[in-house]
C-alpha cells in the first residue's frame, strides 16, 4: 500500500482497494449499459463525515427497492468509506458509494434477477455544484422545458443516474447564459434540479416540494434548521407561477450545502443577491457543521 499513490483519490471496487485512477468496470456491465445502478454521496468537511448514517441508510433503501444485495453490510460500507478517505488523506472530500448490477453470466436467462450486484466506492477532493463565487452573488437558474421523469416511471426517492431530462435542462440553461435548470412535473409543479433539491420562501415561510424529487439529506437538514431557527417550513406542491414570484429561492445538496438563487429566468430576485432567509440558513448550516453537527470524525493516520 505504501508504494501506491493515493493523492488523486482512492477507490474500492468489488472487494479491492486501489488508487482512483485504476478503478474501472467492464463495458458490458448493466450498471453502465442500462443505468442499472444506484448510488449515494456523503460529504467530508472539517475532517468528518456529515450525516453518514443517514446516507448509508438511504443507500440501503435504494438498493433494496432495486433488488440489489451486495455482500457488504451497512457497517462494512461505513468502514470502506472511512478507509478510502484515510488513504486519500482528504479532509474535505466527495465520497461516493455505488451499487451496480453486472451482466448475467452465460448459461442463465438474460434477466436482471440473474445479475450479481456489487459495490464501487470512491473519494475525490471536495466538489462544489456551484462555485463559491456563484454562491456569493446567487446562482442564476431557469425553469427548463424538459418534464421531469414521472414517479410512475421511476421512483425519485431512489438516487439514480437517469439524467437525460436534467442534462437537457442544463444545456438549455447554458445556452441562455444561466448555470442550471429546475424542472417541473407533468402537472406543472416544481420538482428538483440536477443533483439538488429546491426551496422557495413566501412571506417568511420556507416551502419545498412534497414529492417528485429525491428526499435529500441536506434537504432534511434544512427542515431541521428551520425548526431550530423558528422558521415555518412546509412540504407541498409549488406551481410554476408562484415559484417564479417567490421572495427567495435556494437549493440544497451534499456537494455545496445550502446555495441561494438570485436570478430565475429573466427575473432578478430581491436586489440580485442572496436573500436574508437563504443567507441565514446557509450561514447557520456551515457554522453548525464546523461545530460538529451530525458529524462522524475520521481518525486520520
C-alpha positions as a LaTeX table, in Angstrom:
\begin{tabular}{lrrr}
\hline
Residue & $x$ (\AA) & $y$ (\AA) & $z$ (\AA) \\
\hline
Unk1 & 0.00 & 0.00 & 0.00 \\
Unk2 & 2.88 & 2.39 & 0.79 \\
Unk3 & 4.13 & 2.17 & $-2.82$ \\
Unk4 & 0.80 & 3.34 & $-4.27$ \\
Unk5 & $-0.10$ & 6.96 & $-4.97$ \\
Unk6 & $-3.39$ & 7.90 & $-3.31$ \\
Unk7 & $-3.04$ & 11.65 & $-3.86$ \\
Unk8 & $-5.62$ & 11.77 & $-6.69$ \\
Unk9 & $-8.20$ & 9.76 & $-4.77$ \\
Unk10 & $-8.93$ & 6.23 & $-3.64$ \\
Unk11 & $-11.45$ & 3.58 & $-4.64$ \\
Unk12 & $-12.94$ & 0.27 & $-3.58$ \\
Unk13 & $-14.14$ & $-1.93$ & $-6.44$ \\
Unk14 & $-15.85$ & $-5.25$ & $-5.78$ \\
Unk15 & $-13.76$ & $-6.10$ & $-2.73$ \\
Unk16 & $-10.46$ & $-4.47$ & $-3.72$ \\
Unk17 & $-8.88$ & $-1.13$ & $-2.75$ \\
Unk18 & $-6.94$ & 0.80 & $-5.37$ \\
Unk19 & $-5.93$ & 4.35 & $-6.41$ \\
Unk20 & $-8.86$ & 6.08 & $-8.08$ \\
Unk21 & $-7.11$ & 6.19 & $-11.46$ \\
Unk22 & $-7.08$ & 2.37 & $-11.50$ \\
Unk23 & $-10.82$ & 1.95 & $-10.80$ \\
Unk24 & $-12.68$ & 0.50 & $-13.80$ \\
Unk25 & $-15.72$ & $-1.59$ & $-14.71$ \\
Unk26 & $-16.31$ & $-3.83$ & $-17.76$ \\
Unk27 & $-18.15$ & $-2.10$ & $-20.60$ \\
Unk28 & $-20.67$ & $-4.96$ & $-20.66$ \\
Unk29 & $-21.93$ & $-4.30$ & $-17.12$ \\
Unk30 & $-25.61$ & $-3.40$ & $-16.89$ \\
Unk31 & $-24.75$ & $-0.70$ & $-14.40$ \\
Unk32 & $-23.16$ & 1.06 & $-17.38$ \\
Unk33 & $-25.18$ & $-0.16$ & $-20.34$ \\
Unk34 & $-28.64$ & 0.05 & $-18.73$ \\
Unk35 & $-28.09$ & 2.53 & $-15.88$ \\
Unk36 & $-28.97$ & $-0.37$ & $-13.60$ \\
Unk37 & $-27.27$ & 1.25 & $-10.65$ \\
Unk38 & $-27.98$ & 3.29 & $-7.57$ \\
Unk39 & $-25.62$ & 5.48 & $-5.59$ \\
Unk40 & $-25.25$ & 7.90 & $-2.73$ \\
Unk41 & $-22.75$ & 10.59 & $-1.84$ \\
Unk42 & $-21.66$ & 11.66 & 1.62 \\
Unk43 & $-19.59$ & 14.76 & 2.20 \\
Unk44 & $-16.48$ & 15.12 & 4.33 \\
Unk45 & $-15.71$ & 18.59 & 5.68 \\
Unk46 & $-13.63$ & 19.69 & 8.66 \\
Unk47 & $-12.24$ & 16.14 & 8.70 \\
Unk48 & $-15.60$ & 14.49 & 9.42 \\
Unk49 & $-18.43$ & 12.79 & 7.55 \\
Unk50 & $-21.76$ & 14.65 & 7.61 \\
Unk51 & $-24.80$ & 12.51 & 8.40 \\
Unk52 & $-23.00$ & 9.29 & 7.45 \\
Unk53 & $-25.67$ & 7.04 & 8.97 \\
Unk54 & $-28.44$ & 8.85 & 7.06 \\
Unk55 & $-26.61$ & 8.46 & 3.75 \\
Unk56 & $-25.91$ & 4.76 & 4.24 \\
Unk57 & $-29.50$ & 4.17 & 5.34 \\
Unk58 & $-30.81$ & 5.88 & 2.19 \\
Unk59 & $-28.30$ & 3.93 & 0.07 \\
Unk60 & $-29.52$ & 0.65 & 1.54 \\
Unk61 & $-33.15$ & 1.63 & 0.92 \\
Unk62 & $-32.35$ & 2.42 & $-2.72$ \\
Unk63 & $-30.59$ & $-0.91$ & $-3.17$ \\
Unk64 & $-33.50$ & $-2.81$ & $-1.68$ \\
Unk65 & $-36.00$ & $-1.05$ & $-3.95$ \\
Unk66 & $-33.89$ & $-2.10$ & $-6.95$ \\
Unk67 & $-33.49$ & $-5.65$ & $-5.57$ \\
Unk68 & $-29.75$ & $-5.28$ & $-5.20$ \\
Unk69 & $-27.98$ & $-7.26$ & $-2.48$ \\
Unk70 & $-24.22$ & $-6.69$ & $-2.33$ \\
Unk71 & $-22.17$ & $-8.75$ & 0.12 \\
Unk72 & $-21.24$ & $-5.82$ & 2.38 \\
Unk73 & $-23.30$ & $-4.86$ & 5.44 \\
Unk74 & $-24.05$ & $-1.25$ & 6.36 \\
Unk75 & $-21.27$ & $-1.27$ & 8.96 \\
Unk76 & $-18.84$ & $-2.64$ & 6.39 \\
Unk77 & $-19.84$ & 0.09 & 3.93 \\
Unk78 & $-19.03$ & 2.71 & 6.58 \\
Unk79 & $-15.67$ & 1.04 & 7.18 \\
Unk80 & $-14.92$ & 1.05 & 3.45 \\
Unk81 & $-15.78$ & 4.73 & 3.11 \\
Unk82 & $-13.62$ & 5.57 & 6.09 \\
Unk83 & $-10.74$ & 3.52 & 4.67 \\
Unk84 & $-10.72$ & 5.23 & 1.28 \\
Unk85 & $-10.88$ & 8.66 & 2.90 \\
Unk86 & $-7.97$ & 7.90 & 5.22 \\
Unk87 & $-5.94$ & 6.51 & 2.31 \\
Unk88 & $-6.53$ & 9.71 & 0.35 \\
Unk89 & $-5.86$ & 11.94 & 3.35 \\
Unk90 & $-8.55$ & 14.38 & 2.23 \\
Unk91 & $-10.18$ & 16.44 & 4.98 \\
Unk92 & $-12.66$ & 17.93 & 2.51 \\
Unk93 & $-13.99$ & 15.30 & 0.18 \\
Unk94 & $-16.79$ & 13.97 & $-2.03$ \\
Unk95 & $-17.30$ & 10.31 & $-1.12$ \\
Unk96 & $-19.46$ & 8.18 & $-3.42$ \\
Unk97 & $-20.91$ & 4.72 & $-2.92$ \\
Unk98 & $-22.39$ & 2.92 & $-5.93$ \\
Unk99 & $-24.11$ & $-0.43$ & $-6.27$ \\
Unk100 & $-24.39$ & $-1.73$ & $-9.80$ \\
Unk101 & $-25.67$ & $-4.87$ & $-11.44$ \\
Unk102 & $-23.43$ & $-6.95$ & $-13.62$ \\
Unk103 & $-24.45$ & $-8.61$ & $-16.85$ \\
Unk104 & $-25.86$ & $-12.09$ & $-16.13$ \\
Unk105 & $-23.30$ & $-14.81$ & $-16.93$ \\
Unk106 & $-23.64$ & $-17.14$ & $-19.89$ \\
Unk107 & $-25.95$ & $-20.07$ & $-19.37$ \\
Unk108 & $-28.68$ & $-18.23$ & $-17.43$ \\
Unk109 & $-31.61$ & $-16.10$ & $-18.66$ \\
Unk110 & $-30.69$ & $-12.57$ & $-19.72$ \\
Unk111 & $-32.71$ & $-11.08$ & $-16.87$ \\
Unk112 & $-31.69$ & $-8.70$ & $-14.04$ \\
Unk113 & $-32.67$ & $-11.32$ & $-11.46$ \\
Unk114 & $-29.55$ & $-13.24$ & $-12.51$ \\
Unk115 & $-27.14$ & $-10.33$ & $-12.46$ \\
Unk116 & $-24.79$ & $-10.02$ & $-9.47$ \\
Unk117 & $-24.78$ & $-6.75$ & $-7.51$ \\
Unk118 & $-21.54$ & $-5.30$ & $-6.18$ \\
Unk119 & $-20.12$ & $-2.11$ & $-4.68$ \\
Unk120 & $-17.87$ & 0.59 & $-6.06$ \\
Unk121 & $-16.86$ & 3.39 & $-3.69$ \\
Unk122 & $-14.53$ & 6.28 & $-4.39$ \\
Unk123 & $-13.32$ & 9.55 & $-2.92$ \\
Unk124 & $-12.47$ & 12.80 & $-4.69$ \\
Unk125 & $-11.44$ & 16.21 & $-3.41$ \\
Unk126 & $-14.47$ & 18.24 & $-2.31$ \\
Unk127 & $-16.86$ & 19.11 & $-5.15$ \\
Unk128 & $-18.94$ & 22.31 & $-5.39$ \\
Unk129 & $-22.05$ & 22.04 & $-7.58$ \\
Unk130 & $-21.79$ & 25.82 & $-7.87$ \\
Unk131 & $-18.59$ & 27.76 & $-7.31$ \\
Unk132 & $-18.13$ & 29.86 & $-4.18$ \\
Unk133 & $-18.28$ & 32.94 & $-6.42$ \\
Unk134 & $-21.64$ & 31.86 & $-7.89$ \\
Unk135 & $-22.98$ & 31.20 & $-4.41$ \\
Unk136 & $-21.81$ & 34.59 & $-3.16$ \\
Unk137 & $-23.80$ & 36.50 & $-5.78$ \\
Unk138 & $-26.53$ & 33.87 & $-6.03$ \\
Unk139 & $-26.93$ & 31.15 & $-8.65$ \\
Unk140 & $-28.60$ & 32.02 & $-11.97$ \\
Unk141 & $-31.24$ & 29.45 & $-12.93$ \\
Unk142 & $-34.04$ & 28.85 & $-15.42$ \\
Unk143 & $-37.09$ & 26.62 & $-15.43$ \\
Unk144 & $-36.25$ & 24.04 & $-18.08$ \\
Unk145 & $-38.62$ & 22.75 & $-20.73$ \\
Unk146 & $-37.99$ & 19.01 & $-20.19$ \\
Unk147 & $-40.58$ & 17.32 & $-17.99$ \\
Unk148 & $-39.03$ & 15.54 & $-15.01$ \\
Unk149 & $-39.25$ & 11.74 & $-15.20$ \\
Unk150 & $-42.58$ & 10.82 & $-13.62$ \\
Unk151 & $-42.60$ & 8.94 & $-10.29$ \\
Unk152 & $-44.82$ & 6.37 & $-12.01$ \\
Unk153 & $-41.91$ & 5.63 & $-14.34$ \\
Unk154 & $-39.07$ & 5.70 & $-11.83$ \\
Unk155 & $-39.18$ & 6.30 & $-8.09$ \\
Unk156 & $-37.37$ & 9.62 & $-7.48$ \\
Unk157 & $-36.54$ & 8.59 & $-3.91$ \\
Unk158 & $-34.05$ & 6.09 & $-5.40$ \\
Unk159 & $-30.86$ & 8.00 & $-6.15$ \\
Unk160 & $-30.13$ & 7.24 & $-9.79$ \\
Unk161 & $-28.26$ & 8.10 & $-12.97$ \\
Unk162 & $-31.34$ & 8.68 & $-15.15$ \\
Unk163 & $-30.25$ & 12.21 & $-16.01$ \\
Unk164 & $-31.39$ & 12.61 & $-19.62$ \\
Unk165 & $-34.02$ & 15.22 & $-18.72$ \\
Unk166 & $-31.73$ & 17.02 & $-16.25$ \\
Unk167 & $-28.83$ & 17.09 & $-18.70$ \\
Unk168 & $-31.07$ & 18.54 & $-21.41$ \\
Unk169 & $-32.21$ & 21.20 & $-18.95$ \\
Unk170 & $-28.62$ & 22.04 & $-18.07$ \\
Unk171 & $-27.78$ & 22.60 & $-21.74$ \\
Unk172 & $-30.81$ & 24.88 & $-22.06$ \\
Unk173 & $-29.57$ & 26.89 & $-19.09$ \\
Unk174 & $-26.08$ & 27.15 & $-20.56$ \\
Unk175 & $-27.47$ & 28.36 & $-23.89$ \\
Unk176 & $-29.44$ & 31.06 & $-22.06$ \\
Unk177 & $-26.47$ & 32.26 & $-20.03$ \\
Unk178 & $-27.63$ & 30.64 & $-16.80$ \\
Unk179 & $-25.94$ & 27.98 & $-14.65$ \\
Unk180 & $-28.66$ & 25.45 & $-14.00$ \\
Unk181 & $-32.23$ & 24.38 & $-14.74$ \\
Unk182 & $-35.06$ & 23.42 & $-12.42$ \\
Unk183 & $-37.63$ & 21.03 & $-13.87$ \\
Unk184 & $-41.41$ & 20.72 & $-13.49$ \\
Unk185 & $-43.54$ & 17.58 & $-13.44$ \\
Unk186 & $-46.39$ & 16.81 & $-15.82$ \\
Unk187 & $-48.77$ & 18.84 & $-13.65$ \\
Unk188 & $-46.61$ & 21.96 & $-13.72$ \\
Unk189 & $-45.27$ & 21.54 & $-10.19$ \\
Unk190 & $-41.66$ & 22.22 & $-9.25$ \\
Unk191 & $-39.58$ & 19.07 & $-8.67$ \\
Unk192 & $-35.77$ & 19.45 & $-8.46$ \\
Unk193 & $-32.64$ & 20.42 & $-10.33$ \\
Unk194 & $-29.59$ & 18.42 & $-11.46$ \\
Unk195 & $-28.33$ & 17.00 & $-8.20$ \\
Unk196 & $-30.16$ & 19.26 & $-5.76$ \\
Unk197 & $-33.47$ & 19.96 & $-4.02$ \\
Unk198 & $-35.14$ & 23.35 & $-4.28$ \\
Unk199 & $-36.86$ & 25.65 & $-1.79$ \\
Unk200 & $-38.89$ & 28.85 & $-2.09$ \\
Unk201 & $-39.64$ & 31.48 & 0.53 \\
Unk202 & $-43.06$ & 33.16 & 0.68 \\
Unk203 & $-43.71$ & 35.84 & 3.32 \\
Unk204 & $-41.08$ & 34.33 & 5.61 \\
Unk205 & $-42.26$ & 30.72 & 5.16 \\
Unk206 & $-39.88$ & 28.14 & 3.66 \\
Unk207 & $-41.55$ & 25.75 & 1.21 \\
Unk208 & $-40.16$ & 22.71 & $-0.62$ \\
Unk209 & $-41.84$ & 20.20 & $-2.99$ \\
Unk210 & $-43.50$ & 17.32 & $-1.17$ \\
Unk211 & $-43.00$ & 14.81 & $-4.00$ \\
Unk212 & $-41.36$ & 14.24 & $-7.36$ \\
Unk213 & $-37.83$ & 14.70 & $-6.02$ \\
Unk214 & $-35.13$ & 12.88 & $-4.09$ \\
Unk215 & $-35.58$ & 13.03 & $-0.33$ \\
Unk216 & $-32.26$ & 14.81 & 0.10 \\
Unk217 & $-30.17$ & 14.52 & 3.24 \\
Unk218 & $-29.27$ & 18.22 & 3.04 \\
Unk219 & $-32.98$ & 18.92 & 2.44 \\
Unk220 & $-33.64$ & 17.09 & 5.70 \\
Unk221 & $-31.02$ & 19.29 & 7.36 \\
Unk222 & $-32.74$ & 22.44 & 6.07 \\
Unk223 & $-36.02$ & 21.31 & 7.59 \\
Unk224 & $-34.26$ & 20.73 & 10.93 \\
Unk225 & $-32.59$ & 24.15 & 10.75 \\
Unk226 & $-35.95$ & 25.80 & 10.14 \\
Unk227 & $-37.23$ & 24.21 & 13.33 \\
Unk228 & $-34.17$ & 25.41 & 15.26 \\
Unk229 & $-34.49$ & 28.95 & 13.88 \\
Unk230 & $-38.27$ & 29.05 & 14.39 \\
Unk231 & $-38.90$ & 29.40 & 10.68 \\
Unk232 & $-42.11$ & 27.88 & 9.36 \\
Unk233 & $-41.36$ & 25.13 & 6.83 \\
Unk234 & $-43.92$ & 23.37 & 4.66 \\
Unk235 & $-43.76$ & 20.45 & 2.24 \\
Unk236 & $-46.32$ & 20.93 & $-0.54$ \\
Unk237 & $-46.78$ & 21.29 & $-4.29$ \\
Unk238 & $-45.40$ & 24.51 & $-5.75$ \\
Unk239 & $-46.77$ & 25.76 & $-9.07$ \\
Unk240 & $-44.59$ & 27.41 & $-11.67$ \\
Unk241 & $-46.36$ & 30.74 & $-11.29$ \\
Unk242 & $-45.86$ & 31.01 & $-7.54$ \\
Unk243 & $-42.29$ & 29.73 & $-7.78$ \\
Unk244 & $-41.43$ & 32.43 & $-10.31$ \\
Unk245 & $-42.85$ & 35.02 & $-7.93$ \\
Unk246 & $-41.22$ & 33.72 & $-4.72$ \\
Unk247 & $-39.48$ & 36.16 & $-2.38$ \\
Unk248 & $-36.41$ & 33.93 & $-2.28$ \\
Unk249 & $-35.26$ & 30.68 & $-3.86$ \\
Unk250 & $-32.42$ & 28.42 & $-2.82$ \\
Unk251 & $-31.22$ & 24.87 & $-3.37$ \\
Unk252 & $-29.57$ & 22.22 & $-1.23$ \\
Unk253 & $-27.20$ & 19.32 & $-1.90$ \\
Unk254 & $-24.35$ & 17.38 & $-0.36$ \\
Unk255 & $-21.91$ & 18.95 & $-2.82$ \\
Unk256 & $-22.40$ & 22.51 & $-1.65$ \\
Unk257 & $-24.81$ & 22.67 & 1.25 \\
Unk258 & $-27.38$ & 25.48 & 1.00 \\
Unk259 & $-26.97$ & 27.68 & $-2.08$ \\
Unk260 & $-29.09$ & 30.79 & $-2.78$ \\
Unk261 & $-30.52$ & 31.57 & $-6.23$ \\
Unk262 & $-30.63$ & 35.26 & $-7.17$ \\
Unk263 & $-31.97$ & 35.05 & $-10.72$ \\
Unk264 & $-34.68$ & 32.83 & $-12.24$ \\
Unk265 & $-35.07$ & 33.26 & $-15.97$ \\
Unk266 & $-35.30$ & 36.99 & $-16.60$ \\
Unk267 & $-36.41$ & 37.79 & $-13.05$ \\
Unk268 & $-33.87$ & 39.13 & $-10.57$ \\
Unk269 & $-34.85$ & 38.17 & $-7.03$ \\
Unk270 & $-34.51$ & 40.84 & $-4.34$ \\
Unk271 & $-31.59$ & 43.05 & $-5.28$ \\
Unk272 & $-29.78$ & 40.37 & $-7.26$ \\
Unk273 & $-28.05$ & 38.96 & $-4.19$ \\
Unk274 & $-28.92$ & 36.09 & $-1.82$ \\
Unk275 & $-31.99$ & 36.82 & 0.31 \\
Unk276 & $-31.94$ & 37.15 & 4.13 \\
Unk277 & $-33.56$ & 33.80 & 4.96 \\
Unk278 & $-31.44$ & 31.91 & 2.43 \\
Unk279 & $-28.34$ & 33.56 & 3.86 \\
Unk280 & $-29.34$ & 32.82 & 7.44 \\
Unk281 & $-29.88$ & 29.15 & 6.66 \\
Unk282 & $-26.65$ & 28.88 & 4.69 \\
Unk283 & $-24.54$ & 30.56 & 7.39 \\
Unk284 & $-26.16$ & 28.56 & 10.18 \\
Unk285 & $-25.66$ & 25.31 & 8.27 \\
Unk286 & $-21.91$ & 25.83 & 7.89 \\
Unk287 & $-21.45$ & 27.14 & 11.41 \\
Unk288 & $-23.16$ & 24.08 & 12.83 \\
Unk289 & $-21.11$ & 21.84 & 10.55 \\
Unk290 & $-17.97$ & 23.45 & 11.94 \\
Unk291 & $-19.22$ & 22.77 & 15.47 \\
Unk292 & $-19.68$ & 19.05 & 14.71 \\
Unk293 & $-23.40$ & 18.85 & 13.97 \\
Unk294 & $-24.27$ & 15.31 & 12.74 \\
Unk295 & $-20.53$ & 14.67 & 12.34 \\
Unk296 & $-18.65$ & 11.38 & 12.30 \\
Unk297 & $-14.98$ & 12.35 & 12.84 \\
Unk298 & $-12.35$ & 10.48 & 10.84 \\
Unk299 & $-9.23$ & 9.16 & 12.57 \\
Unk300 & $-6.54$ & 10.00 & 10.02 \\
Unk301 & $-3.30$ & 8.07 & 10.28 \\
\hline
\end{tabular}
